[in-house]
Tab-separated table of C-alpha atoms in Angstrom:
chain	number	residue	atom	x	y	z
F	1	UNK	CA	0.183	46.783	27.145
F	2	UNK	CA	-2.903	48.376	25.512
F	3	UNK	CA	-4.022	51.407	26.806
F	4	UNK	CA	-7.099	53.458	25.303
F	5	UNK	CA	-6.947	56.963	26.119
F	6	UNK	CA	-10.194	58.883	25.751
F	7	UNK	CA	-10.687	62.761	25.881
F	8	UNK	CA	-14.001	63.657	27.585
F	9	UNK	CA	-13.354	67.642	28.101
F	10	UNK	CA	-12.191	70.573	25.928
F	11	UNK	CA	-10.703	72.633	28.745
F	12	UNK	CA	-7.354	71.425	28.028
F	13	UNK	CA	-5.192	70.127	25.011
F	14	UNK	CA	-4.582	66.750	25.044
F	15	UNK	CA	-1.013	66.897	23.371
F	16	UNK	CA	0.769	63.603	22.060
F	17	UNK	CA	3.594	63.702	24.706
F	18	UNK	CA	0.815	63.970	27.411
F	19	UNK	CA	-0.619	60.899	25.998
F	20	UNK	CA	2.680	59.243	26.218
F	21	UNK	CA	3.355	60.331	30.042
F	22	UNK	CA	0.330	58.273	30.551
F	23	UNK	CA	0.808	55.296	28.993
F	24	UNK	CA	4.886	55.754	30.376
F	25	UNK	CA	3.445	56.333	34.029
F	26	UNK	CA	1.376	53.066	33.410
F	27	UNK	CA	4.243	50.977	32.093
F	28	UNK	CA	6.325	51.889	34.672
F	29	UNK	CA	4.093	51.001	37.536
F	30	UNK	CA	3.499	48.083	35.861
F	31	UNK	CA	7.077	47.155	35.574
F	32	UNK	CA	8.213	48.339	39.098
F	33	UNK	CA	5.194	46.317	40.671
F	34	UNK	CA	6.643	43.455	38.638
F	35	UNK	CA	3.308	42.981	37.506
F	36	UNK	CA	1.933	41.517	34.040
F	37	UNK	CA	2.602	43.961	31.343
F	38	UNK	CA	-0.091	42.090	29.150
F	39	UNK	CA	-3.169	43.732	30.201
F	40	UNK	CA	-5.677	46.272	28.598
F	41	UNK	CA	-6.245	49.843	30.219
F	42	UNK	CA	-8.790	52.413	29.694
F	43	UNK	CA	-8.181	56.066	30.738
F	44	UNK	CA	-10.470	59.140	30.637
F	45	UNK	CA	-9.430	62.551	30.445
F	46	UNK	CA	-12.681	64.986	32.053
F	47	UNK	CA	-13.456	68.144	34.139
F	48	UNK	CA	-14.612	68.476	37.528
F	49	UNK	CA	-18.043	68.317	36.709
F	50	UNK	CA	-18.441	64.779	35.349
F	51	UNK	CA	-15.700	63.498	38.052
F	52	UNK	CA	-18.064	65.130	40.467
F	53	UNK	CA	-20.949	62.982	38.276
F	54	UNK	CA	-19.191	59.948	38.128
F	55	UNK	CA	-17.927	60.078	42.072
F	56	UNK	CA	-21.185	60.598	43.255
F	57	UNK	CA	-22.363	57.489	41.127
F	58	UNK	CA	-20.263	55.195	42.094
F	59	UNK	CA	-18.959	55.917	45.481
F	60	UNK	CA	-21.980	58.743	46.778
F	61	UNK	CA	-19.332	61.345	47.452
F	62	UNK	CA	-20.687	64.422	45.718
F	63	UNK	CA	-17.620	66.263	45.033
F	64	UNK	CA	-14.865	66.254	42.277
F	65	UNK	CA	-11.948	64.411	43.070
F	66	UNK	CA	-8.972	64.552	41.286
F	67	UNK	CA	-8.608	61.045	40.330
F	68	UNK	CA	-10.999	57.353	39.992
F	69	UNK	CA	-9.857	53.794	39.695
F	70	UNK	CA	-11.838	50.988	38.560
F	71	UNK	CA	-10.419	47.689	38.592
F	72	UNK	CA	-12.013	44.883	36.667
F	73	UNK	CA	-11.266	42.118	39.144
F	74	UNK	CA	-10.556	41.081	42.309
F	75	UNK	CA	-7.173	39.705	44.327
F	76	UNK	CA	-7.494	37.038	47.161
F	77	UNK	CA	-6.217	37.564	50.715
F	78	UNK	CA	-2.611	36.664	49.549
F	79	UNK	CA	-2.545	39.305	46.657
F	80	UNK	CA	-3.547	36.880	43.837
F	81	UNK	CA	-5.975	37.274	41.016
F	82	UNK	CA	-9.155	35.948	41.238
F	83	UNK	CA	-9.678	34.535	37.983
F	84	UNK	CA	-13.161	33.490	37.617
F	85	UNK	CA	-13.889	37.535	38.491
F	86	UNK	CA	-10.656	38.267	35.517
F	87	UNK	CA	-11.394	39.225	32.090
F	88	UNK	CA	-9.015	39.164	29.022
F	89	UNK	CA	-9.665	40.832	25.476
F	90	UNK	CA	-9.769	39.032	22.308
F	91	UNK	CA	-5.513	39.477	22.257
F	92	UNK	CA	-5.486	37.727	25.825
F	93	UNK	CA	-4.251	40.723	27.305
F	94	UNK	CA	-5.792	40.880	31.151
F	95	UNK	CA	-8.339	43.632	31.481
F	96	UNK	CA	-7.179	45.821	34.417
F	97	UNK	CA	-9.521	48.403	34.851
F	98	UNK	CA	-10.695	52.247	33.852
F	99	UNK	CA	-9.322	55.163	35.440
F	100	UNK	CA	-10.786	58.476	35.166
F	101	UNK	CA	-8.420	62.084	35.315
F	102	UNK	CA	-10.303	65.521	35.879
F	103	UNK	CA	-7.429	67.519	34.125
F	104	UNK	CA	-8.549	70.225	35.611
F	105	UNK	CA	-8.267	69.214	39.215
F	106	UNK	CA	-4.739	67.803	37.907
F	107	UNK	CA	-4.547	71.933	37.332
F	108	UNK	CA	-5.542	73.237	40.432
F	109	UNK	CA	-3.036	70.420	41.909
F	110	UNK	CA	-0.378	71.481	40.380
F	111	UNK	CA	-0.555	74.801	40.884
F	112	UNK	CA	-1.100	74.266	44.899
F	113	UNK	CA	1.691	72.056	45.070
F	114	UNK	CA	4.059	73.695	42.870
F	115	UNK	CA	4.680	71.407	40.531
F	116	UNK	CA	3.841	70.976	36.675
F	117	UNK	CA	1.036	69.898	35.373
F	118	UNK	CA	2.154	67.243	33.685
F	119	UNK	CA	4.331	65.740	37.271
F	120	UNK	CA	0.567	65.660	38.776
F	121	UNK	CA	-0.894	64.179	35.731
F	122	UNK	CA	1.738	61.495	35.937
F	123	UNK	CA	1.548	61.231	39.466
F	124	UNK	CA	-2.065	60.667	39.189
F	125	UNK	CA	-1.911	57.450	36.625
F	126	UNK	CA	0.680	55.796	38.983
F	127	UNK	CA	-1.714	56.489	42.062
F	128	UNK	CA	-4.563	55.259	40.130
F	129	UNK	CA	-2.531	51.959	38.860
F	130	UNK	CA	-1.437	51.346	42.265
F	131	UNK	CA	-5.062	51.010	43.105
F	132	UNK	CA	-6.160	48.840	39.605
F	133	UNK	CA	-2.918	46.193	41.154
F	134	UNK	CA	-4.977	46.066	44.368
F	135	UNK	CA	-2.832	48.597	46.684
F	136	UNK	CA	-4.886	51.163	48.923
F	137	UNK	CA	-4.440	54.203	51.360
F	138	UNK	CA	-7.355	53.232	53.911
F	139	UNK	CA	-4.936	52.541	57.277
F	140	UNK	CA	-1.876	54.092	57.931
F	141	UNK	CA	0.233	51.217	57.428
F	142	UNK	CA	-1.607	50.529	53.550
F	143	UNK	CA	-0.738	54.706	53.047
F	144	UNK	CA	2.986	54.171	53.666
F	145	UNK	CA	3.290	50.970	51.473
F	146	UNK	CA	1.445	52.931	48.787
F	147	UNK	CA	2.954	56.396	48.944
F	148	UNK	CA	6.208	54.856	49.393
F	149	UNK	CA	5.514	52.788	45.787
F	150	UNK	CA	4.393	56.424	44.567
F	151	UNK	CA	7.538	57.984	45.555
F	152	UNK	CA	9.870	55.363	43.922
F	153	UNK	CA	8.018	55.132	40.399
F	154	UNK	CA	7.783	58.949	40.165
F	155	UNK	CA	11.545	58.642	41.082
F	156	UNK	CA	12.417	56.798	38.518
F	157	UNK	CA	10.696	58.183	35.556
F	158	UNK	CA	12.179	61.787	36.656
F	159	UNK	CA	8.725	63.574	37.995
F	160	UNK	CA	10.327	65.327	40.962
F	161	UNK	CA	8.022	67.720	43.078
């Protein structure tokens, strides 16, 4: 698995074992999904203000949000990839999308739930992988699948609220 991890904001460090939660929140949604673990992911760390930019842009909901996923292709009506939509780098590795991480909504989060920051952070990357492998919150039914999924990777990588 390549991920890229980018640092768009200075309100926060960006420590080396915060760049590892991410890429270890990744794997492990990766591996509990029993999903491909050849594939190419791109992650940006921002603020509020260009998640606000970058929601409004792209889904015309002017606020921040705490999280965005962007996956680079599309699944058929039996969860498959469609490959003439799939990309793959020079290495063959499956592009599966961009997400974007206001760390400072990840702040605020954590603060309101009671948690650490870096449980939220890593709560965050699973959410926004579960969307990249095609999983959603929009009916009640998709938010139990999902949260359930949540629940069982943050489980097992030790990020308890």
């Amino acid at each position: 698995m390549k991920i890229s991890i980018l640092n768009h904001q200075k309100q926060y460090k960006v420590p080396p074992a915060l760049r590892q939660l991410i890429r270890k929140a990744a794997n492990a949604s990766l591996r509990y999904m029993q999903f491909r673990t050849d594939v190419e992911i791109s992650v940006m760390l921002t603020n509020n203000e260009e998640i606000r930019t970058l929601n409004a842009l792209h889904r015309n909901i002017d606020r921040a949000t705490d999280v965005l996923s962007f996956p680079m292709f599309l699944y058929d009506e039996d969860g498959n990839i469609v490959e003439e939509y799939a990309d793959y780098n020079a290495a063959g590795d499956l592009c599966l999308g961009d997400i974007v991480i206001s760390l400072e909504r990840a702040d605020e989060q954590a603060k309101e739930y009671g948690h650490s920051f870096e449980r939220e952070v890593g709560f965050l990357t699973v959410h926004s992988m579960l969307h990249l492998l095609g999983y959603d919150h929009e009916t009640p039914e998709d938010e139990e699948e999902m949260f359930g999924y949540q629940r069982e990777i943050l489980n097992e990588m030790g990020l308890l609220r």
